[in-house]
PDB file of C-alpha atoms and ligand atoms in Angstrom:
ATOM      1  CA  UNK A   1       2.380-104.353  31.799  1.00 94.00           C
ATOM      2  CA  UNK A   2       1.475-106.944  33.760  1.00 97.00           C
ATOM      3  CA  UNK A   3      -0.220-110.602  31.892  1.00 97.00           C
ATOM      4  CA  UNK A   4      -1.480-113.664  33.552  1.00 97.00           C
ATOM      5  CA  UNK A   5       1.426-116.667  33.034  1.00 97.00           C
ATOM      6  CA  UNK A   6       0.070-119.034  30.935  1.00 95.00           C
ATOM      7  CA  UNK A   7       2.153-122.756  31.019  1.00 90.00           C
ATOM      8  CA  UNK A   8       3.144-122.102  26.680  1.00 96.00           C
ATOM      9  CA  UNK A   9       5.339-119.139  27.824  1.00 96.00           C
ATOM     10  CA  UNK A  10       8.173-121.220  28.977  1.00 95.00           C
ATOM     11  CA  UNK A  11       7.911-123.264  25.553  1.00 96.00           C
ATOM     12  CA  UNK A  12       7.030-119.819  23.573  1.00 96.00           C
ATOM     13  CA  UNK A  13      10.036-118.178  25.445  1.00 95.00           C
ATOM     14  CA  UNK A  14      12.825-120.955  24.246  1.00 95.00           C
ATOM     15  CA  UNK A  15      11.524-121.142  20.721  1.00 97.00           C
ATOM     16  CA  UNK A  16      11.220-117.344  20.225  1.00 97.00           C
ATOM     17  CA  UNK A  17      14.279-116.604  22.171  1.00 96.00           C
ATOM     18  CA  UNK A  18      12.199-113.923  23.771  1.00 96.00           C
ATOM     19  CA  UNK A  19      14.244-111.884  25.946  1.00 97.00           C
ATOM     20  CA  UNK A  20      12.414-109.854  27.946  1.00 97.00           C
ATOM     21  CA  UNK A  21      14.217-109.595  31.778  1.00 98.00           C
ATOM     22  CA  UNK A  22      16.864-107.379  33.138  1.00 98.00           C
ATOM     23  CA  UNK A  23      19.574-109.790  32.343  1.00 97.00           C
ATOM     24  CA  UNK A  24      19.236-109.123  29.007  1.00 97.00           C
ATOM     25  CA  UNK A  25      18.657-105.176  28.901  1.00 98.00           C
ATOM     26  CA  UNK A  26      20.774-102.433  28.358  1.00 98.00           C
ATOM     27  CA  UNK A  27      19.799-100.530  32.141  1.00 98.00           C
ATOM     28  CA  UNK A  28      21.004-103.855  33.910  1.00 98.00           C
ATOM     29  CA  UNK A  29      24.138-103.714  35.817  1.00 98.00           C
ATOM     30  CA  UNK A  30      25.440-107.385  36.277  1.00 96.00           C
ATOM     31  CA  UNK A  31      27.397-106.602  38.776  1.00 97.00           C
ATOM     32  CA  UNK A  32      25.315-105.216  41.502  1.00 98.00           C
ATOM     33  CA  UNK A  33      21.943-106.956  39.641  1.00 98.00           C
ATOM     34  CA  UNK A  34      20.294-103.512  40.168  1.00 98.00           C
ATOM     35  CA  UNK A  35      18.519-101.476  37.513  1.00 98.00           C
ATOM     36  CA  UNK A  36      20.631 -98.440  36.628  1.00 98.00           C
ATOM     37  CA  UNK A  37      17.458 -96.413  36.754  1.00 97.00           C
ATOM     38  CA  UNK A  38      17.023 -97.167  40.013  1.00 98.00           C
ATOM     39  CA  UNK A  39      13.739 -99.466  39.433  1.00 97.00           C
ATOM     40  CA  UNK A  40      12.545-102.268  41.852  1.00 97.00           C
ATOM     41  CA  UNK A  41      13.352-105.217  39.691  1.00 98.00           C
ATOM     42  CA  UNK A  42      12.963-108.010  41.188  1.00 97.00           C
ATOM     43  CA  UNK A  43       9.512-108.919  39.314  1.00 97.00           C
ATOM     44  CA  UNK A  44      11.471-108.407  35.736  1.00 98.00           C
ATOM     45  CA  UNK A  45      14.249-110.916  36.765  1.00 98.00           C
ATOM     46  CA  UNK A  46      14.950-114.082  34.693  1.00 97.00           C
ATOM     47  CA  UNK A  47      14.877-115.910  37.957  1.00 97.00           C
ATOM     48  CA  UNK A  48      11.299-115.321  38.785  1.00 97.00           C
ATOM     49  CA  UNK A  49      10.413-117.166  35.937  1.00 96.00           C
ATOM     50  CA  UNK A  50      12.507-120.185  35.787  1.00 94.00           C
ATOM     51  CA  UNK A  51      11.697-121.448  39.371  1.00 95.00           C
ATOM     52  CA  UNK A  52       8.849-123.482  40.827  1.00 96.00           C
ATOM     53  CA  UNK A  53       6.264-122.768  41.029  1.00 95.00           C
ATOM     54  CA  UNK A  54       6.014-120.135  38.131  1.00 95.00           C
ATOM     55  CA  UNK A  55       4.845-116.938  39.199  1.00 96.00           C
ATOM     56  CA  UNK A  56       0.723-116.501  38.721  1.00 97.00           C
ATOM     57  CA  UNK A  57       1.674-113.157  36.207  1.00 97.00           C
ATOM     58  CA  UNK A  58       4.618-111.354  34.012  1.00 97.00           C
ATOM     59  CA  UNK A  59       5.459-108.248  34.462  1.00 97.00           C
ATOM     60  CA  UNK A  60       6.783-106.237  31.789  1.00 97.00           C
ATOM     61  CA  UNK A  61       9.159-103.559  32.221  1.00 98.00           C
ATOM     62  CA  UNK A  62       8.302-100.604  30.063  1.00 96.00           C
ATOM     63  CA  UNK A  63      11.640 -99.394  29.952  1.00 97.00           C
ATOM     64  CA  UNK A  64      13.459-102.589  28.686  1.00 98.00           C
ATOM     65  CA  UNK A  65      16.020-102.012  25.638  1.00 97.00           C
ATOM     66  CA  UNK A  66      17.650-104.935  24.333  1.00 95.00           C
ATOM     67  CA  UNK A  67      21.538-104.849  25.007  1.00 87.00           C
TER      68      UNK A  67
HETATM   69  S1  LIG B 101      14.823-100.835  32.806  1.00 63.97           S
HETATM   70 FE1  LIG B 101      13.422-102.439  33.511  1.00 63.97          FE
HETATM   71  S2  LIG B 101      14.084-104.306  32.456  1.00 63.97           S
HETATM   72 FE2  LIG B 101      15.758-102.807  32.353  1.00 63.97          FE
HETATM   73  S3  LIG B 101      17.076-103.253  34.110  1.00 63.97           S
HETATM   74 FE3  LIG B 101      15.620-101.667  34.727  1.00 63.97          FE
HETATM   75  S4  LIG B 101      13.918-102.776  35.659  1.00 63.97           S
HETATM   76 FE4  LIG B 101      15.102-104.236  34.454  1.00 63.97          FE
END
């Protein structure tokens, strides 16, 4: 699912604690940074959405499971 970024995420994101990138689901392998499912991942990174400039949209994997 993909949403327009909207400048409250990053504020909405700390409070909440939303997790909601590969570092922090269970088909992430820290080692390598690759999906274990074999899925492009570089739009559900953390990375993408802590540099500048934001990206103009987030993309939600539909496969994330909490770890
Ligand atoms: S399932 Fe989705 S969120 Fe999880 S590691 Fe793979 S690409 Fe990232």
């Amino acid at each position: 699912m993909e949403v327009a970024f909207r400048p409250e995420f990053d504020e909405e994101r700390e409070r909440l604690s939303f997790c909601f990138t590969c570092e922090d689901c269970a088909h992430f392998d820290d080692g390598t940074g690759e999906c274990l499912h074999g899925f492009p991942n570089a739009m559900h990174r953390l990375a993408r959405y802590v540099r500048d400039p934001r990206p103009a949209t987030i993309v939600f994997c539909k496969d994330f499971d909490l770890a």
